[in-house]
Every structure is written in C-alpha cells, then in structure tokens.
Coordinates of C-alpha atoms and ligand atoms in Angstrom, one line a residue:
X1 CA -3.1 26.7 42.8
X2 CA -1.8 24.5 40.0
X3 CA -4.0 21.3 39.2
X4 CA -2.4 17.9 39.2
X5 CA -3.7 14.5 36.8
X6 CA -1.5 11.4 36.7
X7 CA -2.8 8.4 34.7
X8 CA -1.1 5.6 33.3
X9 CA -1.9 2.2 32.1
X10 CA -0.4 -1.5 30.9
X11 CA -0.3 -1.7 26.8
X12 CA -0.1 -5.0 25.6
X13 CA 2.5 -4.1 22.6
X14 CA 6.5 -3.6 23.0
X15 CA 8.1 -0.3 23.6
X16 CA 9.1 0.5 20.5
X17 CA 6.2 0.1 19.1
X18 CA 4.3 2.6 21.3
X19 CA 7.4 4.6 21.5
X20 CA 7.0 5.0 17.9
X21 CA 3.6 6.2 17.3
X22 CA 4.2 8.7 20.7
X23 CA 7.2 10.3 19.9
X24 CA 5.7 11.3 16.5
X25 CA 4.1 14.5 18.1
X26 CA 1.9 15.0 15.4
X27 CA 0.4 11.1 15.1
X28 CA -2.4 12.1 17.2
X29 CA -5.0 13.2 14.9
X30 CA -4.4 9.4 13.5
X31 CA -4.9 7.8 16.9
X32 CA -6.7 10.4 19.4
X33 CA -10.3 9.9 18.6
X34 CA -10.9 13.6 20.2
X35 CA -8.6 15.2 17.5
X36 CA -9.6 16.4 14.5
X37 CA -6.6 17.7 12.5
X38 CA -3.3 18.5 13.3
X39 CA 0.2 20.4 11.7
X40 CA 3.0 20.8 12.6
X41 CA 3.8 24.7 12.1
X42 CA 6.6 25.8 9.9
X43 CA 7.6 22.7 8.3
X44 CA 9.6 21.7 11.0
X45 CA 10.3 17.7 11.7
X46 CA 7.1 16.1 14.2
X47 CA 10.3 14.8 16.4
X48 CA 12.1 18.2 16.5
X49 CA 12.1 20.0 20.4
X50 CA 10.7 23.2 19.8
X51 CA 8.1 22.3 17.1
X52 CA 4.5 22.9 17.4
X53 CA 1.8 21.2 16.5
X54 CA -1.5 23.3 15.9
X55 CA -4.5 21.4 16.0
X56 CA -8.1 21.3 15.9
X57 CA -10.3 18.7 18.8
X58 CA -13.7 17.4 17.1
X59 CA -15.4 19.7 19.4
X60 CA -14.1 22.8 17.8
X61 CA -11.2 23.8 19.8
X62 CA -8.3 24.8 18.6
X63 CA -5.0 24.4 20.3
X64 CA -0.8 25.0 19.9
X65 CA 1.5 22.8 21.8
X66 CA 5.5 23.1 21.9
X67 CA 7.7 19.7 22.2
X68 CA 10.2 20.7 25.0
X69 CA 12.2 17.3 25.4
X70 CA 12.0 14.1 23.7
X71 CA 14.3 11.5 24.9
X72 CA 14.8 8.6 23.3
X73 CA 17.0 6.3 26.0
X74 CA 14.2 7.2 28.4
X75 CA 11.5 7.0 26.2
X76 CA 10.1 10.4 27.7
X77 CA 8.5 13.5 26.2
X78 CA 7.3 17.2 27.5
X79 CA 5.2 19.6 26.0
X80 CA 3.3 22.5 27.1
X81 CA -0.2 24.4 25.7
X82 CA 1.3 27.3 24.1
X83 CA -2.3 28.8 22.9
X84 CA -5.6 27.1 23.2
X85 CA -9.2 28.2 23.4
X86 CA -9.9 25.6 26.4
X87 CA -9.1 27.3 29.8
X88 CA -5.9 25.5 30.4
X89 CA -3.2 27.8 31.9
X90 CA 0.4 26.8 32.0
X91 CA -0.4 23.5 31.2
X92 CA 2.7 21.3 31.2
X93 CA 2.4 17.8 30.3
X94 CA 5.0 14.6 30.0
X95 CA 5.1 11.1 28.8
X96 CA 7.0 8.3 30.1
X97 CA 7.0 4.7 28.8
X98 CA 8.8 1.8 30.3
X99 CA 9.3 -1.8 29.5
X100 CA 7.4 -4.3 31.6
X101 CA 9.1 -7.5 32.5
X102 CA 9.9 -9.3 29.6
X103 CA 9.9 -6.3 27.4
X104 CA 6.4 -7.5 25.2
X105 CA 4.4 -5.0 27.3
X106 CA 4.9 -1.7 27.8
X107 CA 3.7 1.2 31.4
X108 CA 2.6 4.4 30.1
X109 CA 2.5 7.2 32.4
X110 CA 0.9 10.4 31.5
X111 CA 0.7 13.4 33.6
X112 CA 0.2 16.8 33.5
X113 CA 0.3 20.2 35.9
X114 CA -1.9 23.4 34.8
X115 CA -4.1 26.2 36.3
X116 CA -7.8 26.8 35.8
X117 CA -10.0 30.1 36.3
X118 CA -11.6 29.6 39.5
X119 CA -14.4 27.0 39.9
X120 CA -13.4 25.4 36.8
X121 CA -10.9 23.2 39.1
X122 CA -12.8 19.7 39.1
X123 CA -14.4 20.3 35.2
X124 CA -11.0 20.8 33.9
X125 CA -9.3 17.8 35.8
X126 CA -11.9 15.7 34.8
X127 CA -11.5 17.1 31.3
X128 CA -7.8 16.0 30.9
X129 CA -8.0 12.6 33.1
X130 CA -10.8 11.0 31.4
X131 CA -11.3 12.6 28.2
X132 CA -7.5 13.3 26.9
X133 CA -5.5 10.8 29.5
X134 CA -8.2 7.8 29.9
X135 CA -9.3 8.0 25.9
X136 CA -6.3 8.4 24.8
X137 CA -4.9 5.0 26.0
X138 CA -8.1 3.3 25.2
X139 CA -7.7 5.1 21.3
X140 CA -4.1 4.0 21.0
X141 CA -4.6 0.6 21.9
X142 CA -7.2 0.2 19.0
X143 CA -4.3 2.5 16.6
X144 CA -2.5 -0.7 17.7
X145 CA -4.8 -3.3 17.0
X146 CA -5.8 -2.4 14.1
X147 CA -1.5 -2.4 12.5
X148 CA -1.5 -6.0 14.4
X149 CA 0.6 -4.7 16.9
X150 CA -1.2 -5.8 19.9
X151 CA 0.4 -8.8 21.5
X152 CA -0.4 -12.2 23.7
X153 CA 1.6 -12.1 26.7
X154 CA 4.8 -14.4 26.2
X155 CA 4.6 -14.0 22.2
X156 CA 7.8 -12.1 21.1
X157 CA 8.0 -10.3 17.7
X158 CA 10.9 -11.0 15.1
X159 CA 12.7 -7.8 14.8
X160 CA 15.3 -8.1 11.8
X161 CA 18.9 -5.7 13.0
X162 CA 19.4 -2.9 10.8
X163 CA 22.3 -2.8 8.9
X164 CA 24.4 0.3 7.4
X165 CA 25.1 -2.1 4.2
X166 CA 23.2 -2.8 1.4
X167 CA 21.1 -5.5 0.9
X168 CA 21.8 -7.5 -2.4
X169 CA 18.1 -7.7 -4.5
X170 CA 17.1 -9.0 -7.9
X171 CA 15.6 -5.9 -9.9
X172 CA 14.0 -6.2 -13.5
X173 CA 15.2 -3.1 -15.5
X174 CA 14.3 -2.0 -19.3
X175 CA 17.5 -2.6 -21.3
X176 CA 16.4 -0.4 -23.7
X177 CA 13.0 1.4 -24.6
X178 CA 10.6 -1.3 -26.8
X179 CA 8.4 -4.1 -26.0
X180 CA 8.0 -6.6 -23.3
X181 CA 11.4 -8.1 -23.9
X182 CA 13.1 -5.4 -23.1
X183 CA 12.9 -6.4 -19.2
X184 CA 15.2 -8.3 -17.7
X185 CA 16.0 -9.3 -14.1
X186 CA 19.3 -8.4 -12.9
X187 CA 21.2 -8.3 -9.6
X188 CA 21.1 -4.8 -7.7
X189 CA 21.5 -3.9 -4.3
X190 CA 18.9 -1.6 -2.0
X191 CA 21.1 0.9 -0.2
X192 CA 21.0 1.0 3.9
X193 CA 18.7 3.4 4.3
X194 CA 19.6 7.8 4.8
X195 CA 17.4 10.5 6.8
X196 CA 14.0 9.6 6.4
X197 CA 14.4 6.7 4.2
X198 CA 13.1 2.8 4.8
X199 CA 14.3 0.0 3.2
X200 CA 11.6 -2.5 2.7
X201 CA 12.1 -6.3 1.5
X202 CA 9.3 -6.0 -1.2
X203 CA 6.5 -9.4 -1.7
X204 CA 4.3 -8.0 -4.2
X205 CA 5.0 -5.6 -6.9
X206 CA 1.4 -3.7 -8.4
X207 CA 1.4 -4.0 -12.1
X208 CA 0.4 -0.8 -13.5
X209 CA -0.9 0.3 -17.8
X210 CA 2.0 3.1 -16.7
X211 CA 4.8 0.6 -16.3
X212 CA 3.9 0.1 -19.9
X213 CA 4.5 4.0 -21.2
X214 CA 7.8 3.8 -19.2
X215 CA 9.1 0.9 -20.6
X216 CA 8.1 2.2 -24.0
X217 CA 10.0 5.0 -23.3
X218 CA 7.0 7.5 -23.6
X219 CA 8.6 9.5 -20.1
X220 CA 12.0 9.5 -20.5
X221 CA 12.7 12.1 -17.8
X222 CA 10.9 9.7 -15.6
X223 CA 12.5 6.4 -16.7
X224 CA 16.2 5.8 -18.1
X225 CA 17.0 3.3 -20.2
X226 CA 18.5 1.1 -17.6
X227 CA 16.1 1.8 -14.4
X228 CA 13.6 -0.1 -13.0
X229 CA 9.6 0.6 -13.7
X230 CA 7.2 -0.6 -11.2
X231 CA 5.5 2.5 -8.8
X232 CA 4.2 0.5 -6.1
X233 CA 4.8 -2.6 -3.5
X234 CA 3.8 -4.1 -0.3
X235 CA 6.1 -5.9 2.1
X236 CA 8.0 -5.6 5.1
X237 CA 10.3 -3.0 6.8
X238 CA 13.7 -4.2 6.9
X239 CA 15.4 -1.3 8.4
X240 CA 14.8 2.9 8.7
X241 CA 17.0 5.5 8.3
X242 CA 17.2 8.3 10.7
X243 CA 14.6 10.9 11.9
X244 CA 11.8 8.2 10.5
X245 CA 8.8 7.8 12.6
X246 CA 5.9 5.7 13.2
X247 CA 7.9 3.3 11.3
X248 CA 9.4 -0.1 12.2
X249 CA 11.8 -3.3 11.3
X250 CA 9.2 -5.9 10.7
X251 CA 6.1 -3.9 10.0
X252 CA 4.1 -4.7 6.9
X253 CA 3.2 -1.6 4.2
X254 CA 2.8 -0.9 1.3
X255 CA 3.8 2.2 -0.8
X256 CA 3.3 4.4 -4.0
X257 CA 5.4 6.6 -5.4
X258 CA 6.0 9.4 -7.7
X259 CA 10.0 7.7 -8.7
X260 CA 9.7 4.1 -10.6
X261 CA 11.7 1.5 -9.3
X262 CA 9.3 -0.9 -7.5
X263 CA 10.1 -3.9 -9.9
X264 CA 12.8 -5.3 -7.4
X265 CA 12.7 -7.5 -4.1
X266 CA 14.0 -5.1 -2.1
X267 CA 13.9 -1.3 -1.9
X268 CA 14.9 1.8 -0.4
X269 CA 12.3 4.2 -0.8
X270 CA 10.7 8.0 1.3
X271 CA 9.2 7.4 4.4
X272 CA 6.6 9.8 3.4
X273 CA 5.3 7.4 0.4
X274 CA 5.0 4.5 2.9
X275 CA 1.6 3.2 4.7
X276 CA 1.2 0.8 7.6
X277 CA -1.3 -2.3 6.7
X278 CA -3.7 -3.3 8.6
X279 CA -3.9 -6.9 9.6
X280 CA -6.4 -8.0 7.4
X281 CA -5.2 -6.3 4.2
X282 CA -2.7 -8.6 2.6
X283 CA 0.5 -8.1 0.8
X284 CA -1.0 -9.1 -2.7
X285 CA -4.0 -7.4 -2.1
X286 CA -2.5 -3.7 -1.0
X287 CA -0.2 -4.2 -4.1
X288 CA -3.2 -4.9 -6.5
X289 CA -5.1 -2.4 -4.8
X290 CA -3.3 0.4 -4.0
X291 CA -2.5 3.2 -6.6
X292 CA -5.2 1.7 -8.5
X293 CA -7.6 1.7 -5.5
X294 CA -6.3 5.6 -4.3
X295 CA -7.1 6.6 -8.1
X296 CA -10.4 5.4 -8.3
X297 CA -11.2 7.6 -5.1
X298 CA -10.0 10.9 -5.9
X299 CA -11.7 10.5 -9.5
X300 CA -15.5 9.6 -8.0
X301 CA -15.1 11.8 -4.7
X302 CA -12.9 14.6 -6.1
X303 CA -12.2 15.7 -9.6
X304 CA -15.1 13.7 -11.1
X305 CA -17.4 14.6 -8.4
X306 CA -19.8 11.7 -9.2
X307 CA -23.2 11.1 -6.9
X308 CA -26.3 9.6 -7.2
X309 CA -27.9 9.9 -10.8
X310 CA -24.2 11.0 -12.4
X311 CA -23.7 8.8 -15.7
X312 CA -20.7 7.7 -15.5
X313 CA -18.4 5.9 -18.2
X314 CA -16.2 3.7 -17.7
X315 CA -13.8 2.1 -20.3
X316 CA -11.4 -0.7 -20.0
X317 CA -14.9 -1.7 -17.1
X318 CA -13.0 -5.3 -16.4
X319 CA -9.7 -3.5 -15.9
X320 CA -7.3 -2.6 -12.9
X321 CA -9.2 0.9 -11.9
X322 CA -12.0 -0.1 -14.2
X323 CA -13.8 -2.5 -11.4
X324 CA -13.0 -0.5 -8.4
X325 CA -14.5 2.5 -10.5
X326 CA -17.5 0.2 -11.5
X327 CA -18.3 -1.2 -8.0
X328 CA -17.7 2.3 -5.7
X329 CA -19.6 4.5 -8.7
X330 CA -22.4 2.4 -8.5
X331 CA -22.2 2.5 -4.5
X332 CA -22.7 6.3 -4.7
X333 CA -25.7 6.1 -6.6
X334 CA -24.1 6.8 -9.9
X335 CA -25.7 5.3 -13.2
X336 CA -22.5 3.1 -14.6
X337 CA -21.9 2.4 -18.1
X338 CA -18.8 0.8 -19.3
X339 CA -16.6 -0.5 -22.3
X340 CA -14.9 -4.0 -22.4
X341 CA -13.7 -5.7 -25.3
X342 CA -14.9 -9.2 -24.6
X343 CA -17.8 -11.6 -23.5
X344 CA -16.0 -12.5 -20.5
X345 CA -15.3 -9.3 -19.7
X346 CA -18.5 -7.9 -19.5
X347 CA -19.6 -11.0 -17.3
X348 CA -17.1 -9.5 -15.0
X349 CA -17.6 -5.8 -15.0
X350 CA -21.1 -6.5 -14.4
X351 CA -20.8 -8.3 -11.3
X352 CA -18.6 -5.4 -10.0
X353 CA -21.2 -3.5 -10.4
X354 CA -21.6 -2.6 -14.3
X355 CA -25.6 -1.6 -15.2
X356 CA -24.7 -1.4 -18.8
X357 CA -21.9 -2.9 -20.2
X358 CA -21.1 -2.5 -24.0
X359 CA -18.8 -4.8 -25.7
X360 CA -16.7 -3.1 -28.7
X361 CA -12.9 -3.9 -29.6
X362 CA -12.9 -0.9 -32.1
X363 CA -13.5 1.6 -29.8
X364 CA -16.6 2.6 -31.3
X365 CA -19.5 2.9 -28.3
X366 CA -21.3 6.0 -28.8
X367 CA -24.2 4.9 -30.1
X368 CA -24.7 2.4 -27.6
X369 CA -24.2 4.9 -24.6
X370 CA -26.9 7.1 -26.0
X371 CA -29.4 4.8 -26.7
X372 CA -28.6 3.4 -22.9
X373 CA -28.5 5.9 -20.9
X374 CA -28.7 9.3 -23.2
X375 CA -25.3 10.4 -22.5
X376 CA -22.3 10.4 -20.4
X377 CA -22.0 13.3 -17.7
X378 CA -18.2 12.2 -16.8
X379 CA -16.3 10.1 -19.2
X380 CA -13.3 8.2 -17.2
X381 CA -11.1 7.3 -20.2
X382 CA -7.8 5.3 -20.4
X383 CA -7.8 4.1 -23.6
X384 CA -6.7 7.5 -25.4
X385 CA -6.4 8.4 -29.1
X386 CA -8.6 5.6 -30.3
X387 CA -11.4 6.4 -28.3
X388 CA -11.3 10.5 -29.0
X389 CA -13.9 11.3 -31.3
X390 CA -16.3 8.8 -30.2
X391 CA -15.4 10.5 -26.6
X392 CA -16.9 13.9 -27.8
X393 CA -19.8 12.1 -29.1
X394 CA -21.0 10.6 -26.1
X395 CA -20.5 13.5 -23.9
X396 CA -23.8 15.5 -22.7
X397 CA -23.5 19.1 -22.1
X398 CA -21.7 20.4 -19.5
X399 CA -20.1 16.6 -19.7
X400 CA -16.4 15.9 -18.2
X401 CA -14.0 14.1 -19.9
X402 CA -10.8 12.7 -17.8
X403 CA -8.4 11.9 -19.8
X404 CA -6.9 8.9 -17.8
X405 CA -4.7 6.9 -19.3
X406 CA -3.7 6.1 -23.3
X407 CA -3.4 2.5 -23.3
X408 CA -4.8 2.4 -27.8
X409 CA -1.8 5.6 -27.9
X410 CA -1.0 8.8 -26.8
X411 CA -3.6 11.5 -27.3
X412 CA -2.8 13.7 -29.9
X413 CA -3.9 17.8 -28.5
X414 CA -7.1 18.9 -28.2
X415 CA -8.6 21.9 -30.0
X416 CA -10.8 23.9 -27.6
X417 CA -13.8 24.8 -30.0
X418 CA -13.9 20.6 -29.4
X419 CA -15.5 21.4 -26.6
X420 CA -17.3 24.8 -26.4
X421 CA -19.9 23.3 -28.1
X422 CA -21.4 21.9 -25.5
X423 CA -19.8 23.4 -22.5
X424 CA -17.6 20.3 -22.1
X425 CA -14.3 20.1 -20.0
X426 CA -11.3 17.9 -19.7
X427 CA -8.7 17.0 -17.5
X428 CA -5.8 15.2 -17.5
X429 CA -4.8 14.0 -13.7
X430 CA -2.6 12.0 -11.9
X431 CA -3.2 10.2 -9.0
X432 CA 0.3 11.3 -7.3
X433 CA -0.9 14.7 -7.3
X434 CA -3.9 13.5 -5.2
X435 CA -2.1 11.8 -2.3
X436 CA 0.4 15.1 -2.2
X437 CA 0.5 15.3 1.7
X438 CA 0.5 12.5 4.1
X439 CA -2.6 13.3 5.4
X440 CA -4.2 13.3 2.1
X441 CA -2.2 9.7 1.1
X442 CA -3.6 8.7 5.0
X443 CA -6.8 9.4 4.3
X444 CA -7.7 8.0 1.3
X445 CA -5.7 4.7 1.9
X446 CA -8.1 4.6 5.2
X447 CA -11.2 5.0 2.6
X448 CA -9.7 2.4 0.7
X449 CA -9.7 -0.1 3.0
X450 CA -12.7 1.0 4.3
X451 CA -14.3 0.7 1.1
X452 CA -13.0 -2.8 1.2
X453 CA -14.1 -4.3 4.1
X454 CA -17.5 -2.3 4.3
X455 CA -18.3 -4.5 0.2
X456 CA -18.8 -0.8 -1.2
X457 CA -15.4 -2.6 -3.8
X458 CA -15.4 -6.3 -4.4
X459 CA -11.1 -7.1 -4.4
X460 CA -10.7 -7.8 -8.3
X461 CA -9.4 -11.2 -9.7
X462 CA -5.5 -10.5 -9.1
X463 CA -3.4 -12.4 -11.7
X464 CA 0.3 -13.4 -10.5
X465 CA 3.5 -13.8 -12.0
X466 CA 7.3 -14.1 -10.6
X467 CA 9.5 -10.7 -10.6
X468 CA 11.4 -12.8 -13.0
X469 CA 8.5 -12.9 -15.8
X470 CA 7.8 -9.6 -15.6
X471 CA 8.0 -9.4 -19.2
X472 CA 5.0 -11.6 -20.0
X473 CA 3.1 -9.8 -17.3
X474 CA 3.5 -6.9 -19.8
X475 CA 3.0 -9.3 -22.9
X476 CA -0.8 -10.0 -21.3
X477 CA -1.3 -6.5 -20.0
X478 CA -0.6 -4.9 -23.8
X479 CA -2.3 -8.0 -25.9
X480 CA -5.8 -7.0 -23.5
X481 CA -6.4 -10.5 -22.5
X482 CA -6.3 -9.6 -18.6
X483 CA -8.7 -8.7 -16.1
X484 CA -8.6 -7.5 -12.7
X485 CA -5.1 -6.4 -11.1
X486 CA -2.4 -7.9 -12.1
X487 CA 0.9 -8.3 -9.6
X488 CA 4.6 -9.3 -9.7
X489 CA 5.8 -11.7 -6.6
X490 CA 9.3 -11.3 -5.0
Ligands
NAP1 N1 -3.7 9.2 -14.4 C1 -3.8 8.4 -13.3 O1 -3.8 8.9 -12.1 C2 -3.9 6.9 -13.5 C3 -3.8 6.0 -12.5 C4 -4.0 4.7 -12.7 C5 -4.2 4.2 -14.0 N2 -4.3 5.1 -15.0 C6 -4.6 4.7 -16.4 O2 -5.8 4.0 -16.4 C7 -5.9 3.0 -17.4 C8 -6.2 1.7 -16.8 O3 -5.0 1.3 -16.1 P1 -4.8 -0.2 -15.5 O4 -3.4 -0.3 -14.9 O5 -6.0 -0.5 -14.6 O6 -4.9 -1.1 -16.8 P2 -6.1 -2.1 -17.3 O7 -7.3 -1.3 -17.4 O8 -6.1 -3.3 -16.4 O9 -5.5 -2.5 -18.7 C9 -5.7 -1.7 -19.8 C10 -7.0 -2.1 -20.6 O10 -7.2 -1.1 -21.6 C11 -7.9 -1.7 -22.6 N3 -7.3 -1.4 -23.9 C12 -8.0 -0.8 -24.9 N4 -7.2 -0.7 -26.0 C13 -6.0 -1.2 -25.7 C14 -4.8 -1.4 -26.4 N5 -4.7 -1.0 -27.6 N6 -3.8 -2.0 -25.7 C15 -3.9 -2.4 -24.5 N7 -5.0 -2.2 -23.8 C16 -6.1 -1.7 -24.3 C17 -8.0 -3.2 -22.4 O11 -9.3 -3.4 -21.9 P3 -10.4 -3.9 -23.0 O12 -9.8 -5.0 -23.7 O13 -11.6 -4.3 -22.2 O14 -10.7 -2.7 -23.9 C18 -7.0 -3.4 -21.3 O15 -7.3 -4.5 -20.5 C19 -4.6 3.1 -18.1 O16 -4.7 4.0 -19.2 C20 -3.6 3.8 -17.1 O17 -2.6 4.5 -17.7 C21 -4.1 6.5 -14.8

C-alpha cells in the first residue's frame, strides 16, 4: 500500500523569495541541514525538467532525484527518487507555494506518496515528515534569515521592475596603458541583462594591487586600452536575465570575477560570480573583503597548507591580504612573521595578529627572519622581483614560496637549481582558480564571513574614495602609503 505525508507551513518572506531558493533544485545542500552535497548530473541547468540532482545526506546516504515539472505561474514542482540507498519505493514528491493575503507571506505545502518494505511503514513516514518535510521548513527559514529575507507582517519590500534597456552608468576606463592618470570616468551604459546574467547597481568597488598591473598594461589579453579594471563589487540586484536562480531585484551581493570591469556604478555581470550577503556584512565591507578575504583562505587552508607551528611570512603584513593573512595564520596556530615598510605599519600588522614584524623599505629582511624565527617554511610574497633573492635566503628546507603578487616589478624566471638546493618549491596561483565552482566560491565566502564574525579576522581599516578619483586611489596604492583595504564608492 503506498504511504502518504502532507506537511506544510506559513513563511514569513514573499513568494518570490521562497520560490526562488525552491525552484533551484539543487539549492538544497545550501539550505537543508540534512544534505551534505549535491550535483546536478550531466551539466544540465538546476531548473531544467528532467535533470537530476545526485546527492549525498550527512548521514551517508546517497540519493538521485529527477525534476518532473516545475511551473512557474503556479509556483509548483515534482520530483521522484530515481535511486537511493534509503528504502523509499516510488517515491513521488511535490511542492506547492502560494501567496498569503497581502502577498508578504508565503503557504508551503509539501507532500509526498511512496512505498516501504513491510514494517518499515511508520519509520519511513516519520522519516520524511519530521526529518526531510518538518526540518526542512525550519532550515529554510534560517537560509532566509540569515540573506534578511525574513519579513514583519505588513512590511513590504521595494522590488525595482526589470527593464529590457540599459541602464546609463559612469565607468572609469584606462585611456591608455601608464600611470594613475590614465583613468578617467566616462559615461557607459550596463546592458539589460541575457541568460544567466544580473545586472547589479554597484556601491562599492574593491581596490585590488591587480587593478594596478592592468592599468599598466602588464595583461593586455585581459585588459584593452579603453576597458574598465576593477574585479570586484558589492551592491544591489537591479534586474536578472533569464534561467537565473536564487537571484533577486533588490537583493544585496557582492561578486568577483575573472573579466575586469567592476570600476563602474552599474554592471552586468555572470550569475555564477555573484553571492548573496548576509545582513550583517555590509556593502563596503564585502567589497574590501572579498577577493582579498577568499585569497587569504585558499593560501592558509589550501595551497599553503599552514597549521600550528608553520612559519609563515608575510610581506606587504599592513596590506589588503597581508592583515587577513596575519590575523587567520596566527588563528591556526601558525608562527607569523611579516614585512612592512613603516612604523605605523608594523603598529598595525601587529594588532592583526603579527608576532614579528620587521620594518625594511629595501626589501632586504632575511637576516631578521632567521635570527627571529630560524626560517620561513611558506613565504606568501607579493612584492616580486625586489624581494627574490632575499626570498631564497630566508626559505628553510623543504620551504614554499608563493609567488603572489609583483607589486616592486614583475618577477623575472626562475632557474630550478634555485631551488633544489634545499628541496624548495614555488607556486604562482590565482585566487580565481580557487573559487572555480560555485560550490567552492559558496564555501569559502561562507568561511569568510564566518571567519569574520567568529574574530578569527579583525575587518582592516578600509580607506574610501569616489568612483570618480579612482586615479588617486591608485596614486596612494602605488606610492605604499596605504593600509588596510582600500575601496571606490558609486
Ligand atoms: N594571485 C592572487 O590570487 C592574488 C590575489 C590578491 C592579491 N594578490 C597580490 O597580493 C599583493 C597584495 O595585494 P593587495 O591588493 O592587498 O595590495 P596591498 O598589499 O594593500 O598593497 C601593496 C603593498 O605592497 C608593498 N610594496 C612593496 N614594494 C612596493 C612597490 N614598489 N610599490 C607598491 N607597493 C609596494 C607595500 O607595502 P609596504 O609599504 O609595507 O612594503 C604596499 O602597501 C599584490 O602583489 C597583489 O597582486 C594576488
């Protein structure tokens, strides 16, 4: 006999909202606190009837479910278990959402029909009702609360109309490769929006050492004479473009991006690069923090692999990545050394976290690392050419050097008997290659805030300036007289 569960609920958020996260049918590893991982098989669309997610629960189990109709007028959904190592038989589940009263709030009814091996009747009902049906409502109303999207009765949300046009925007290009003066703020327009673009009205722009290269014209393939720098932003969805989920008008994100172009008030950008904030993360702060913040992680948890007892150097200490590097190494246990070029530097990079702090503007610190410390195990080095030789120095064997970043000049090659000597390696990443996948960029922006709001990073001074002075923004960044993050306002 087949088994019957209905269960629905009252969310206090608006249709679309809900609508949005449920009709993504792979967003449930991000909300569903009993799901572990999930795909979508083949490389098909998460909104595409027919697709299949494959997933993993925390538990262990592992199961396949097919989307068999997803209707957007009705806001409804079906799916069934095509494979699963749970003992549900010709399970068939659907979705329906409606809009209650005055449209704020929003009825979810879920329920399902599926067959059990005998005397497993009651176990697997109870299963699906409390732990999938029940949970689930409770797990996406905390999804929900923590993107602000949880709201008082009464309180209606401003929802801007999309529009097929584009949006006219001020955009600060590089006339022509060369120094600071070379940008200038022009007029520009953001285009509506195509497949799986969102057009985003952009408040703060993250200043980056790479803007610099670009504008230099050290990436040409990257950056025309004529195009905007600027990799990252935060701000607020204007419109999407079709077959976008989880997405909305009126949302706050933030995004990186492997295409410059962020230096402008608004912009059209992938979905895929674009993250929801959570409340309490604000626009200036996600644009100070972001690529630099996402960097930081994948160098300590990933390719630098630093724990407790790793030395660990750090140059440009009071810089952008520098503090965030600083404060999380020494949170892992990691013995921190770093390189600043100032007084008032050092002050800084200390209280971020800092245990030795040496202060040289001519790039000459080995001597003060081994007496220190005895060595560097992992070298995290933006400063390039300048600081080569000095690099190999300080280096113990079996050492890692990351070649970051070339801030004194670009790094001429490296001859490998440099570094058979003692065992060394080196690596030259970049942090786009690191948040690759969605999950992965999902992931480590979760650690990132995480990291945050837990003190394990301290937010770095953040200097301002307007879109429009983007050039002295570069003028400070390049004469070494900042500190901190540095962002552009639109
Ligand atoms: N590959 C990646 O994934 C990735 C991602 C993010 C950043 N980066 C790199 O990481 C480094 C830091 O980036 P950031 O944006 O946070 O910048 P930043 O560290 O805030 O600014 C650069 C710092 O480099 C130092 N510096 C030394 N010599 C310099 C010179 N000749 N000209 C200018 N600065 C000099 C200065 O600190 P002192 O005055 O204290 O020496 C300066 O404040 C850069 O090399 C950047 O390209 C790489």
């Amino acid at each position: 006999m087949l088994q019957k569960v209905v269960r629905s609920t009252i969310i206090d958020a608006p249709i679309e909202r809900v609508w949005a996260v449920i009709r993504d049918f792979n967003s449930h590893d991000q909300w569903h606190a009993v799901v572990d991982q999930s795909r979508i098989e083949g490389g098909e669309r998460s909104d595409q009837v027919g697709c299949v997610r494959n997933f993993t629960l925390k538990d262990g189990n592992h199961i396949r479910e097919q989307l068999l109709t997803l209707d957007d007028r009705e806001y409804k959904s079906t799916y069934c278990i095509v494979e699963a190592t749970v003992p549900l038989q010709r399970y068939v589940a659907t979705v329906t959402l409606k809009p209650v009263t005055d449209g704020n709030r929003t009825f979810w009814h879920w329920e399902s029909t599926f067959a059990t091996p005998p005397g497993m009747e009651r176990e697997l009902r109870d299963m699906v009702a409390q732990g999938v049906y029940e949970a689930g409502f409770e797990n996406l109303r905390h999804h929900l609360r923590l993107g602000g999207d949880l709201v008082a009765p009464g309180q209606r949300r401003a929802e801007p109309l999309p529009t097929a046009l584009p949006v006219p925007c001020r955009r600060v290009i590089v006339r022509g490769y060369g120094g600071p003066e070379q940008l200038v703020a022009v007029d520009g327009e953001a285009p509506a929006p195509r497949a799986g673009e969102v057009r985003i009205r952009q408040r703060a722009i993250g200043v980056n050492f790479f803007d610099v290269y670009l504008r230099r014209g050290w990436i040409p393939p990257l950056l025309a004479a004529g195009g905007a720098p600027g990799m990252e932003a935060a701000g607020t969805v204007l419109d999407v473009g079709p077959g976008v989920v989880g997405l909305l008008p009126g949302d706050r994100v933030a995004y990186l991006g492997p295409q410059p172009g962020a230096y402008a008030s608004v912009r059209t950008v992938p979905a895929d690069w674009v993250l929801r904030l959570p409340p309490e993360v604000a626009d200036e702060t996600a644009a100070a923090l972001l690529l630099k913040g996402l960097t930081a992680h994948y160098l300590l948890h990933d390719l630098g692999r630093v724990q407790r007892g790793t030395r660990l150097l750090v140059h440009a200490a009071a810089g952008g990545v520098g503090l965030l590097l600083c404060a999380w190494a020494r949170r892992l246990g990691a013995t921190v050394v770093g390189t600043v070029s100032s007084d008032e530097k050092a002050r800084l990079a200390r209280e971020h976290g800092c245990e030795h702090v040496i202060v040289t503007r001519d790039y000459r610190f080995a001597d003060a690392v081994q007496r220190a410390v005895g060595g560097a195990d992992v070298v995290v080095d933006g400063l390039g050419d300048a600081a080569r030789e000095q690099n190999l120095a300080v280096l113990a064997p079996r050492g890692h050097w990351i070649s970051l970043g070339q801030a004194s000049g670009p790094l001429a090659p490296i001859d490998p008997d440099a570094l058979v000597a003692k065992s060394l390696s080196f690596s030259r990443p970049v942090v786009f290659d690191y948040v690759a996948t969605r999950a992965e960029l999902l992931q480590r922006a979760q650690a990132l805030w995480a990291a945050l709001a837990d003190g394990s990073i301290r937010l770095p001074p953040i200097e301002r300036h307007t879109l429009e002075s983007a050039a002295a923004a570069h003028e400070r960044l390049e004469s070494r007289r900042t500190s901190g993050a540095m962002v552009l306002l639109a």
